[in-house]
Amino acid sequence: MADSTRGPFARALLQQCLHAKLQIQRGLIIYVCFFKGASEEIIPKMVNTLVNVKLSETESGEYVSVLDLPGSILVIPQATLGGKLKGRRMQYHSNIEKEIGMELYSQFVTQCRRELTANTKFAESGVALKYGTYGNRQVLKVDTNGSFSHMIDF
Amino acid sequence: MADSTRGPFARALLQQCLHAKLQIQRGLIIYVCFFKGASEEIIPKMVNTLVNVKLSETESGEYVSVLDLPGSILVIPQATLGGKLKGRRMQYHSNIEKEIGMELYSQFVTQCRRELTANTKFAESGVALKYGTYGNRQVLKVDTNGSFSHMIDF
Protein backbone atom coordinates (compact mmCIF):
# COMPACT_ATOMS: atom_id res chain seq x y z
CA MET A 1 0.00 0.00 0.00
CA ALA A 2 2.82 2.40 0.87
CA ASP A 3 4.77 3.86 -2.04
CA SER A 4 8.38 4.91 -1.92
CA THR A 5 7.73 8.63 -2.32
CA ARG A 6 6.01 8.98 1.04
CA GLY A 7 7.10 6.02 3.10
CA PRO A 8 4.61 4.13 5.26
CA PHE A 9 2.42 6.08 7.69
CA ALA A 10 1.20 3.08 9.59
CA ARG A 11 2.08 -0.56 9.99
CA ALA A 12 -0.09 -3.46 11.00
CA LEU A 13 1.05 -6.91 11.97
CA LEU A 14 -1.63 -9.60 11.91
CA GLN A 15 -1.56 -12.95 13.64
CA GLN A 16 -4.13 -15.69 13.77
CA CYS A 17 -4.98 -17.17 17.13
CA LEU A 18 -7.13 -19.74 18.88
CA HIS A 19 -7.16 -17.76 22.10
CA ALA A 20 -5.53 -14.54 23.15
CA LYS A 21 -5.83 -12.93 26.56
CA LEU A 22 -7.15 -9.49 27.01
CA GLN A 23 -9.42 -12.24 26.25
CA ILE A 24 -10.73 -13.09 22.85
CA GLN A 25 -11.58 -16.43 21.34
CA ARG A 26 -10.75 -17.47 17.80
CA GLY A 27 -9.86 -14.57 15.58
CA LEU A 28 -7.29 -12.06 14.50
CA ILE A 29 -4.65 -10.14 16.44
CA ILE A 30 -3.78 -6.77 14.91
CA TYR A 31 -0.64 -5.01 16.17
CA VAL A 32 -0.77 -1.36 15.12
CA CYS A 33 1.92 1.29 14.83
CA PHE A 34 1.70 4.84 13.44
CA PHE A 35 4.57 6.76 11.86
CA LYS A 36 5.26 10.50 11.75
CA GLY A 37 2.98 12.17 9.23
CA ALA A 38 0.06 9.79 9.73
CA SER A 39 -3.33 11.47 9.86
CA GLU A 40 -6.90 10.38 10.39
CA GLU A 41 -7.40 10.08 6.63
CA ILE A 42 -5.65 6.71 6.57
CA ILE A 43 -7.80 5.13 9.28
CA PRO A 44 -10.83 4.14 7.14
CA LYS A 45 -8.61 2.45 4.54
CA MET A 46 -6.56 0.69 7.23
CA VAL A 47 -9.61 -0.64 9.03
CA ASN A 48 -11.39 -1.62 5.84
CA THR A 49 -8.32 -3.50 4.64
CA LEU A 50 -7.62 -5.26 7.91
CA VAL A 51 -11.13 -6.52 8.60
CA ASN A 52 -11.58 -7.66 5.00
CA VAL A 53 -8.25 -9.29 4.14
CA LYS A 54 -8.77 -13.01 3.64
CA LEU A 55 -6.41 -14.55 6.15
CA SER A 56 -8.71 -16.45 8.48
CA GLU A 57 -9.04 -20.19 7.90
CA THR A 58 -12.46 -21.79 8.10
CA GLU A 59 -13.13 -25.36 9.24
CA SER A 60 -13.05 -26.40 5.59
CA GLY A 61 -9.63 -24.83 5.01
CA GLU A 62 -10.86 -21.87 3.00
CA TYR A 63 -9.47 -18.41 3.73
CA VAL A 64 -11.97 -15.69 4.50
CA SER A 65 -11.92 -12.34 6.28
CA VAL A 66 -12.25 -12.12 10.05
CA LEU A 67 -15.65 -10.51 9.44
CA ASP A 68 -16.83 -13.50 7.42
CA LEU A 69 -15.31 -16.12 9.75
CA PRO A 70 -16.70 -14.51 11.95
CA GLY A 71 -13.91 -14.16 14.49
CA SER A 72 -12.97 -11.86 17.32
CA ILE A 73 -10.45 -9.06 16.92
CA LEU A 74 -7.75 -8.12 19.40
CA VAL A 75 -6.07 -4.78 18.68
CA ILE A 76 -2.65 -4.22 20.26
CA PRO A 77 -0.92 -0.83 20.06
CA GLN A 78 2.67 -1.71 19.22
CA ALA A 79 4.86 1.36 18.70
CA THR A 80 7.95 -0.84 18.79
CA LEU A 81 7.06 -2.01 15.26
CA GLY A 82 8.28 1.41 14.07
CA GLY A 83 11.78 0.81 15.43
CA LYS A 84 14.85 0.88 13.19
CA LEU A 85 18.07 -0.90 13.99
CA LYS A 86 20.98 1.43 14.86
CA GLY A 87 24.03 -0.55 15.91
CA ARG A 88 22.78 -2.93 18.57
CA ARG A 89 19.80 -0.84 19.62
CA MET A 90 16.46 0.03 18.12
CA GLN A 91 15.58 3.69 17.59
CA TYR A 92 12.06 5.06 17.26
CA HIS A 93 12.61 8.39 15.52
CA SER A 94 10.07 7.59 12.79
CA ASN A 95 7.26 7.01 15.25
CA ILE A 96 4.41 9.45 15.58
CA GLU A 97 4.21 11.88 18.48
CA LYS A 98 2.53 10.17 21.41
CA GLU A 99 -0.58 12.39 21.66
CA ILE A 100 -1.38 12.14 17.94
CA GLY A 101 -0.70 8.41 18.02
CA MET A 102 -3.12 8.00 20.91
CA GLU A 103 -5.81 9.91 19.02
CA LEU A 104 -5.30 7.87 15.82
CA TYR A 105 -5.32 4.64 17.82
CA SER A 106 -8.59 5.65 19.44
CA GLN A 107 -10.12 6.42 16.03
CA PHE A 108 -8.80 3.11 14.72
CA VAL A 109 -10.56 1.19 17.50
CA THR A 110 -13.77 3.19 17.04
CA GLN A 111 -13.85 2.50 13.32
CA CYS A 112 -13.11 -1.17 13.87
CA ARG A 113 -16.11 -1.35 16.17
CA ARG A 114 -18.25 0.46 13.61
CA GLU A 115 -17.28 -1.98 10.81
CA LEU A 116 -17.91 -4.94 13.06
CA THR A 117 -21.27 -3.88 14.41
CA ALA A 118 -22.45 -3.01 10.89
CA ASN A 119 -21.80 -6.63 9.89
CA THR A 120 -24.80 -8.76 10.78
CA LYS A 121 -22.81 -11.99 10.87
CA PHE A 122 -20.43 -10.45 13.36
CA ALA A 123 -23.14 -8.79 15.42
CA GLU A 124 -25.12 -12.02 15.81
CA SER A 125 -22.24 -14.33 16.57
CA GLY A 126 -21.19 -13.03 19.96
CA VAL A 127 -17.59 -12.54 18.92
CA ALA A 128 -15.74 -9.63 20.47
CA LEU A 129 -13.56 -6.62 19.80
CA LYS A 130 -10.92 -6.11 22.48
CA TYR A 131 -8.06 -3.66 22.48
CA GLY A 132 -5.03 -2.75 24.53
CA THR A 133 -4.45 0.64 26.13
CA TYR A 134 -2.19 2.93 24.12
CA GLY A 135 1.15 3.54 25.77
CA ASN A 136 0.81 0.67 28.24
CA ARG A 137 2.81 -2.53 28.37
CA GLN A 138 0.72 -5.16 26.59
CA VAL A 139 0.41 -8.22 28.82
CA LEU A 140 -0.76 -10.96 26.52
CA LYS A 141 -1.34 -14.69 26.19
CA VAL A 142 -1.64 -16.13 22.73
CA ASP A 143 -2.56 -19.64 21.72
CA THR A 144 -2.37 -20.40 18.02
CA ASN A 145 -2.45 -23.32 15.61
CA GLY A 146 -0.49 -21.22 13.10
CA SER A 147 0.37 -17.62 13.95
CA PHE A 148 0.55 -16.94 10.25
CA SER A 149 2.00 -13.43 10.76
CA HIS A 150 1.46 -10.83 8.05
CA MET A 151 2.73 -7.29 7.87
CA ILE A 152 0.87 -4.55 6.00
CA ASP A 153 2.13 -0.98 5.62
CA PHE A 154 -0.23 1.92 4.90
CA MET B 1 19.82 -2.87 7.05
CA ALA B 2 18.16 -3.30 3.66
CA ASP B 3 18.74 -0.54 1.12
CA SER B 4 16.35 0.49 -1.60
CA THR B 5 18.54 -0.68 -4.51
CA ARG B 6 18.24 -4.35 -3.58
CA GLY B 7 15.19 -4.66 -1.40
CA PRO B 8 15.20 -6.85 1.70
CA PHE B 9 16.39 -10.47 1.40
CA ALA B 10 15.15 -11.54 4.76
CA ARG B 11 12.81 -10.30 7.44
CA ALA B 12 12.80 -11.05 11.13
CA LEU B 13 10.06 -10.25 13.59
CA LEU B 14 11.09 -10.33 17.24
CA GLN B 15 8.81 -10.67 20.24
CA GLN B 16 9.59 -10.88 23.90
CA CYS B 17 7.91 -13.58 25.94
CA LEU B 18 7.61 -15.06 29.40
CA HIS B 19 6.77 -18.50 28.06
CA ALA B 20 6.26 -19.84 24.58
CA LYS B 21 5.36 -23.40 23.70
CA LEU B 22 7.48 -25.47 21.45
CA GLN B 23 8.52 -24.80 24.89
CA ILE B 24 10.94 -22.13 25.98
CA GLN B 25 11.02 -20.06 29.13
CA ARG B 26 11.80 -16.35 29.23
CA GLY B 27 13.44 -15.09 26.07
CA LEU B 28 13.04 -13.99 22.51
CA ILE B 29 10.79 -15.24 19.71
CA ILE B 30 12.27 -14.73 16.24
CA TYR B 31 9.93 -15.14 13.25
CA VAL B 32 12.03 -15.56 10.10
CA CYS B 33 11.18 -15.12 6.41
CA PHE B 34 13.48 -15.22 3.38
CA PHE B 35 12.88 -13.38 0.11
CA LYS B 36 13.91 -14.27 -3.45
CA GLY B 37 17.61 -13.60 -3.94
CA ALA B 38 18.61 -14.39 -0.35
CA SER B 39 21.80 -16.45 -0.03
CA GLU B 40 23.80 -17.95 2.80
CA GLU B 41 25.99 -14.83 2.94
CA ILE B 42 23.34 -12.93 4.89
CA ILE B 43 22.96 -15.57 7.61
CA PRO B 44 25.96 -14.62 9.81
CA LYS B 45 24.95 -10.95 9.86
CA MET B 46 21.31 -11.82 10.56
CA VAL B 47 22.15 -14.13 13.43
CA ASN B 48 24.76 -11.79 14.88
CA THR B 49 22.30 -8.90 14.78
CA LEU B 50 19.38 -10.82 16.23
CA VAL B 51 21.19 -12.38 19.19
CA ASN B 52 22.93 -9.09 20.05
CA VAL B 53 20.19 -6.49 19.62
CA LYS B 54 19.36 -5.01 23.02
CA LEU B 55 15.65 -5.68 23.35
CA SER B 56 15.45 -7.94 26.40
CA GLU B 57 14.49 -6.32 29.68
CA THR B 58 16.38 -7.31 32.84
CA GLU B 59 14.85 -7.34 36.35
CA SER B 60 16.27 -3.84 36.83
CA GLY B 61 14.59 -2.50 33.68
CA GLU B 62 17.75 -2.29 31.59
CA TYR B 63 17.68 -3.53 27.98
CA VAL B 64 20.27 -6.13 27.03
CA SER B 65 20.67 -8.76 24.33
CA VAL B 66 19.05 -12.18 24.67
CA LEU B 67 22.59 -13.56 25.00
CA ASP B 68 23.32 -11.29 27.95
CA LEU B 69 19.94 -11.79 29.64
CA PRO B 70 20.50 -14.77 29.19
CA GLY B 71 17.23 -15.91 27.69
CA SER B 72 15.98 -18.72 25.53
CA ILE B 73 15.39 -18.34 21.83
CA LEU B 74 12.44 -19.68 19.87
CA VAL B 75 12.84 -19.53 16.09
CA ILE B 76 9.67 -19.70 14.01
CA PRO B 77 9.80 -20.00 10.22
CA GLN B 78 7.17 -17.54 9.02
CA ALA B 79 7.00 -17.27 5.24
CA THR B 80 3.72 -15.36 5.55
CA LEU B 81 5.76 -12.31 6.65
CA GLY B 82 6.80 -11.96 2.99
CA GLY B 83 3.22 -11.51 1.84
CA LYS B 84 2.06 -8.42 -0.01
CA LEU B 85 -1.51 -7.21 -0.08
CA LYS B 86 -3.23 -7.57 -3.46
CA GLY B 87 -6.87 -6.59 -3.27
CA ARG B 88 -8.26 -8.55 -0.32
CA ARG B 89 -5.69 -11.34 -0.48
CA MET B 90 -2.04 -11.68 0.37
CA GLN B 91 0.36 -12.82 -2.36
CA TYR B 92 3.74 -14.40 -1.75
CA HIS B 93 5.55 -13.82 -5.05
CA SER B 94 8.58 -12.24 -3.32
CA ASN B 95 9.20 -15.27 -1.15
CA ILE B 96 12.17 -17.51 -1.74
CA GLU B 97 11.81 -20.91 -3.44
CA LYS B 98 10.88 -23.49 -0.82
CA GLU B 99 14.01 -25.70 -1.08
CA ILE B 100 16.42 -22.76 -0.82
CA GLY B 101 14.38 -21.29 2.02
CA MET B 102 14.54 -24.59 3.88
CA GLU B 103 18.34 -24.70 3.46
CA LEU B 104 18.77 -21.08 4.64
CA TYR B 105 16.48 -21.70 7.59
CA SER B 106 18.53 -24.73 8.56
CA GLN B 107 21.75 -22.69 8.37
CA PHE B 108 20.12 -19.92 10.38
CA VAL B 109 19.25 -22.33 13.19
CA THR B 110 22.72 -23.93 13.10
CA GLN B 111 24.43 -20.56 13.35
CA CYS B 112 22.11 -19.46 16.15
CA ARG B 113 23.13 -22.58 18.08
CA ARG B 114 26.80 -21.85 17.39
CA GLU B 115 26.54 -18.26 18.69
CA LEU B 116 24.66 -19.41 21.76
CA THR B 117 26.94 -22.28 22.71
CA ALA B 118 30.02 -20.03 22.23
CA ASN B 119 28.57 -17.71 24.88
CA THR B 120 29.57 -18.95 28.35
CA LYS B 121 26.72 -17.12 30.08
CA PHE B 122 24.24 -18.82 27.81
CA ALA B 123 25.92 -22.24 27.98
CA GLU B 124 25.92 -22.26 31.80
CA SER B 125 22.40 -20.96 32.33
CA GLY B 126 20.40 -23.87 31.00
CA VAL B 127 18.41 -21.70 28.63
CA ALA B 128 17.35 -23.27 25.36
CA LEU B 129 17.22 -22.86 21.62
CA LYS B 130 14.05 -24.27 20.10
CA TYR B 131 12.85 -23.95 16.55
CA GLY B 132 9.87 -24.80 14.41
CA THR B 133 9.95 -27.07 11.37
CA TYR B 134 10.18 -25.24 8.06
CA GLY B 135 7.03 -25.52 5.98
CA ASN B 136 4.87 -26.79 8.84
CA ARG B 137 2.03 -25.03 10.56
CA GLN B 138 3.48 -23.45 13.71
CA VAL B 139 1.36 -24.44 16.69
CA LEU B 140 2.33 -22.02 19.40
CA LYS B 141 1.44 -20.71 22.84
CA VAL B 142 2.89 -17.39 23.89
CA ASP B 143 2.71 -15.68 27.27
CA THR B 144 4.18 -12.20 27.44
CA ASN B 145 4.31 -9.20 29.75
CA GLY B 146 4.96 -6.99 26.71
CA SER B 147 5.31 -8.57 23.28
CA PHE B 148 7.32 -5.58 22.24
CA SER B 149 7.36 -6.62 18.55
CA HIS B 150 10.21 -5.41 16.35
CA MET B 151 10.74 -5.94 12.66
CA ILE B 152 14.21 -6.03 11.09
CA ASP B 153 14.87 -6.42 7.36
CA PHE B 154 18.18 -7.74 6.03
XYZ file of C-alpha atoms in Angstrom:
308
model
C 0.000 0.000 0.000
C 2.818 2.400 0.868
C 4.773 3.864 -2.041
C 8.382 4.914 -1.924
C 7.727 8.632 -2.324
C 6.008 8.980 1.041
C 7.096 6.022 3.104
C 4.606 4.131 5.264
C 2.420 6.077 7.694
C 1.201 3.078 9.591
C 2.081 -0.556 9.988
C -0.092 -3.463 11.004
C 1.054 -6.911 11.972
C -1.625 -9.602 11.906
C -1.563 -12.954 13.636
C -4.126 -15.688 13.772
C -4.984 -17.174 17.130
C -7.133 -19.742 18.882
C -7.164 -17.762 22.098
C -5.529 -14.538 23.152
C -5.830 -12.932 26.565
C -7.152 -9.486 27.007
C -9.419 -12.238 26.252
C -10.729 -13.091 22.846
C -11.580 -16.434 21.341
C -10.746 -17.474 17.803
C -9.857 -14.569 15.579
C -7.288 -12.055 14.500
C -4.655 -10.139 16.441
C -3.783 -6.768 14.914
C -0.638 -5.009 16.169
C -0.768 -1.355 15.120
C 1.925 1.292 14.829
C 1.699 4.844 13.440
C 4.573 6.761 11.862
C 5.256 10.499 11.752
C 2.978 12.173 9.229
C 0.064 9.786 9.728
C -3.333 11.466 9.861
C -6.905 10.380 10.389
C -7.397 10.078 6.634
C -5.648 6.707 6.574
C -7.799 5.133 9.280
C -10.835 4.138 7.137
C -8.615 2.452 4.539
C -6.559 0.691 7.232
C -9.610 -0.635 9.033
C -11.388 -1.622 5.843
C -8.316 -3.502 4.638
C -7.621 -5.262 7.911
C -11.134 -6.524 8.599
C -11.583 -7.663 4.995
C -8.247 -9.286 4.141
C -8.772 -13.012 3.640
C -6.405 -14.553 6.151
C -8.708 -16.452 8.482
C -9.036 -20.189 7.900
C -12.465 -21.791 8.096
C -13.127 -25.365 9.238
C -13.050 -26.404 5.593
C -9.627 -24.833 5.005
C -10.865 -21.875 3.004
C -9.473 -18.406 3.732
C -11.973 -15.692 4.498
C -11.925 -12.340 6.282
C -12.245 -12.121 10.053
C -15.653 -10.508 9.436
C -16.832 -13.496 7.422
C -15.311 -16.123 9.749
C -16.699 -14.514 11.954
C -13.911 -14.159 14.487
C -12.973 -11.855 17.321
C -10.451 -9.059 16.916
C -7.753 -8.121 19.399
C -6.069 -4.782 18.676
C -2.649 -4.218 20.256
C -0.922 -0.827 20.063
C 2.674 -1.706 19.216
C 4.856 1.361 18.698
C 7.953 -0.841 18.788
C 7.055 -2.008 15.257
C 8.283 1.408 14.066
C 11.785 0.806 15.429
C 14.851 0.885 13.188
C 18.074 -0.905 13.992
C 20.981 1.431 14.855
C 24.032 -0.552 15.907
C 22.777 -2.930 18.571
C 19.801 -0.838 19.618
C 16.460 0.027 18.117
C 15.578 3.688 17.593
C 12.059 5.056 17.260
C 12.606 8.389 15.516
C 10.072 7.585 12.786
C 7.259 7.011 15.249
C 4.405 9.448 15.582
C 4.213 11.880 18.476
C 2.533 10.171 21.407
C -0.581 12.393 21.657
C -1.385 12.144 17.944
C -0.704 8.407 18.018
C -3.116 8.004 20.910
C -5.810 9.913 19.017
C -5.299 7.865 15.822
C -5.324 4.635 17.823
C -8.594 5.655 19.441
C -10.119 6.416 16.035
C -8.800 3.109 14.721
C -10.560 1.191 17.497
C -13.774 3.195 17.045
C -13.855 2.504 13.315
C -13.108 -1.172 13.869
C -16.107 -1.354 16.171
C -18.249 0.460 13.607
C -17.280 -1.980 10.807
C -17.909 -4.943 13.061
C -21.269 -3.877 14.414
C -22.447 -3.011 10.890
C -21.796 -6.630 9.892
C -24.800 -8.763 10.785
C -22.810 -11.995 10.865
C -20.428 -10.446 13.363
C -23.138 -8.786 15.421
C -25.120 -12.023 15.807
C -22.245 -14.330 16.565
C -21.189 -13.031 19.965
C -17.591 -12.536 18.918
C -15.741 -9.629 20.474
C -13.556 -6.616 19.805
C -10.924 -6.107 22.482
C -8.059 -3.661 22.479
C -5.033 -2.752 24.528
C -4.454 0.641 26.128
C -2.192 2.927 24.125
C 1.154 3.542 25.774
C 0.814 0.669 28.238
C 2.809 -2.535 28.373
C 0.718 -5.164 26.591
C 0.409 -8.219 28.820
C -0.765 -10.956 26.521
C -1.342 -14.692 26.195
C -1.639 -16.130 22.733
C -2.556 -19.643 21.716
C -2.367 -20.400 18.016
C -2.455 -23.322 15.613
C -0.494 -21.223 13.102
C 0.367 -17.622 13.948
C 0.549 -16.939 10.253
C 2.004 -13.434 10.757
C 1.457 -10.827 8.052
C 2.729 -7.287 7.868
C 0.868 -4.552 6.004
C 2.131 -0.979 5.621
C -0.233 1.919 4.897
C 19.816 -2.868 7.051
C 18.157 -3.302 3.658
C 18.736 -0.543 1.120
C 16.346 0.485 -1.600
C 18.541 -0.683 -4.505
C 18.236 -4.352 -3.576
C 15.187 -4.656 -1.400
C 15.198 -6.851 1.698
C 16.390 -10.466 1.396
C 15.148 -11.542 4.756
C 12.807 -10.299 7.440
C 12.799 -11.046 11.132
C 10.062 -10.248 13.585
C 11.086 -10.330 17.241
C 8.809 -10.671 20.236
C 9.588 -10.879 23.902
C 7.906 -13.580 25.943
C 7.606 -15.059 29.396
C 6.774 -18.504 28.056
C 6.256 -19.840 24.583
C 5.362 -23.398 23.699
C 7.484 -25.469 21.451
C 8.524 -24.805 24.895
C 10.943 -22.135 25.977
C 11.021 -20.060 29.132
C 11.804 -16.350 29.227
C 13.443 -15.091 26.075
C 13.037 -13.990 22.506
C 10.793 -15.239 19.705
C 12.266 -14.730 16.236
C 9.932 -15.144 13.248
C 12.029 -15.556 10.095
C 11.178 -15.124 6.414
C 13.478 -15.222 3.379
C 12.877 -13.380 0.108
C 13.909 -14.273 -3.449
C 17.614 -13.604 -3.939
C 18.615 -14.385 -0.350
C 21.798 -16.445 -0.034
C 23.799 -17.954 2.804
C 25.986 -14.832 2.945
C 23.342 -12.931 4.895
C 22.964 -15.572 7.610
C 25.962 -14.624 9.813
C 24.949 -10.954 9.858
C 21.308 -11.822 10.556
C 22.148 -14.132 13.425
C 24.759 -11.791 14.884
C 22.301 -8.895 14.777
C 19.384 -10.816 16.229
C 21.193 -12.378 19.190
C 22.930 -9.088 20.046
C 20.186 -6.489 19.623
C 19.356 -5.013 23.016
C 15.648 -5.681 23.354
C 15.446 -7.944 26.399
C 14.490 -6.321 29.680
C 16.375 -7.311 32.838
C 14.855 -7.341 36.348
C 16.274 -3.838 36.833
C 14.588 -2.504 33.676
C 17.754 -2.285 31.587
C 17.682 -3.532 27.979
C 20.273 -6.126 27.032
C 20.668 -8.757 24.328
C 19.048 -12.177 24.673
C 22.592 -13.556 25.002
C 23.325 -11.291 27.951
C 19.943 -11.786 29.637
C 20.502 -14.769 29.187
C 17.227 -15.911 27.694
C 15.978 -18.725 25.533
C 15.385 -18.340 21.829
C 12.435 -19.678 19.873
C 12.844 -19.534 16.091
C 9.669 -19.705 14.006
C 9.801 -20.003 10.224
C 7.170 -17.541 9.016
C 7.002 -17.274 5.243
C 3.722 -15.364 5.550
C 5.762 -12.313 6.653
C 6.803 -11.960 2.989
C 3.219 -11.515 1.837
C 2.056 -8.416 -0.009
C -1.512 -7.211 -0.077
C -3.234 -7.566 -3.462
C -6.874 -6.589 -3.265
C -8.262 -8.552 -0.320
C -5.694 -11.336 -0.478
C -2.040 -11.675 0.365
C 0.361 -12.820 -2.364
C 3.741 -14.396 -1.748
C 5.548 -13.823 -5.047
C 8.576 -12.239 -3.315
C 9.197 -15.274 -1.154
C 12.173 -17.512 -1.739
C 11.808 -20.906 -3.437
C 10.883 -23.486 -0.818
C 14.012 -25.696 -1.084
C 16.421 -22.765 -0.817
C 14.383 -21.288 2.021
C 14.542 -24.585 3.877
C 18.341 -24.701 3.462
C 18.772 -21.081 4.640
C 16.484 -21.702 7.588
C 18.533 -24.731 8.559
C 21.752 -22.690 8.369
C 20.116 -19.920 10.377
C 19.248 -22.332 13.193
C 22.723 -23.932 13.101
C 24.429 -20.555 13.351
C 22.108 -19.464 16.154
C 23.127 -22.578 18.075
C 26.803 -21.846 17.387
C 26.536 -18.259 18.688
C 24.657 -19.410 21.755
C 26.941 -22.282 22.710
C 30.016 -20.028 22.229
C 28.567 -17.708 24.878
C 29.569 -18.952 28.348
C 26.722 -17.124 30.082
C 24.243 -18.823 27.807
C 25.924 -22.242 27.982
C 25.921 -22.265 31.796
C 22.404 -20.962 32.332
C 20.401 -23.866 31.004
C 18.408 -21.703 28.628
C 17.348 -23.271 25.362
C 17.223 -22.855 21.624
C 14.053 -24.274 20.099
C 12.846 -23.946 16.550
C 9.869 -24.802 14.408
C 9.950 -27.068 11.371
C 10.182 -25.240 8.061
C 7.034 -25.522 5.977
C 4.875 -26.791 8.841
C 2.025 -25.029 10.561
C 3.481 -23.448 13.713
C 1.357 -24.440 16.690
C 2.334 -22.024 19.398
C 1.443 -20.712 22.839
C 2.892 -17.388 23.891
C 2.707 -15.679 27.272
C 4.181 -12.198 27.437
C 4.312 -9.203 29.754
C 4.962 -6.989 26.709
C 5.315 -8.573 23.278
C 7.324 -5.582 22.239
C 7.363 -6.620 18.554
C 10.207 -5.412 16.348
C 10.744 -5.945 12.659
C 14.211 -6.033 11.091
C 14.867 -6.417 7.357
C 18.180 -7.740 6.029
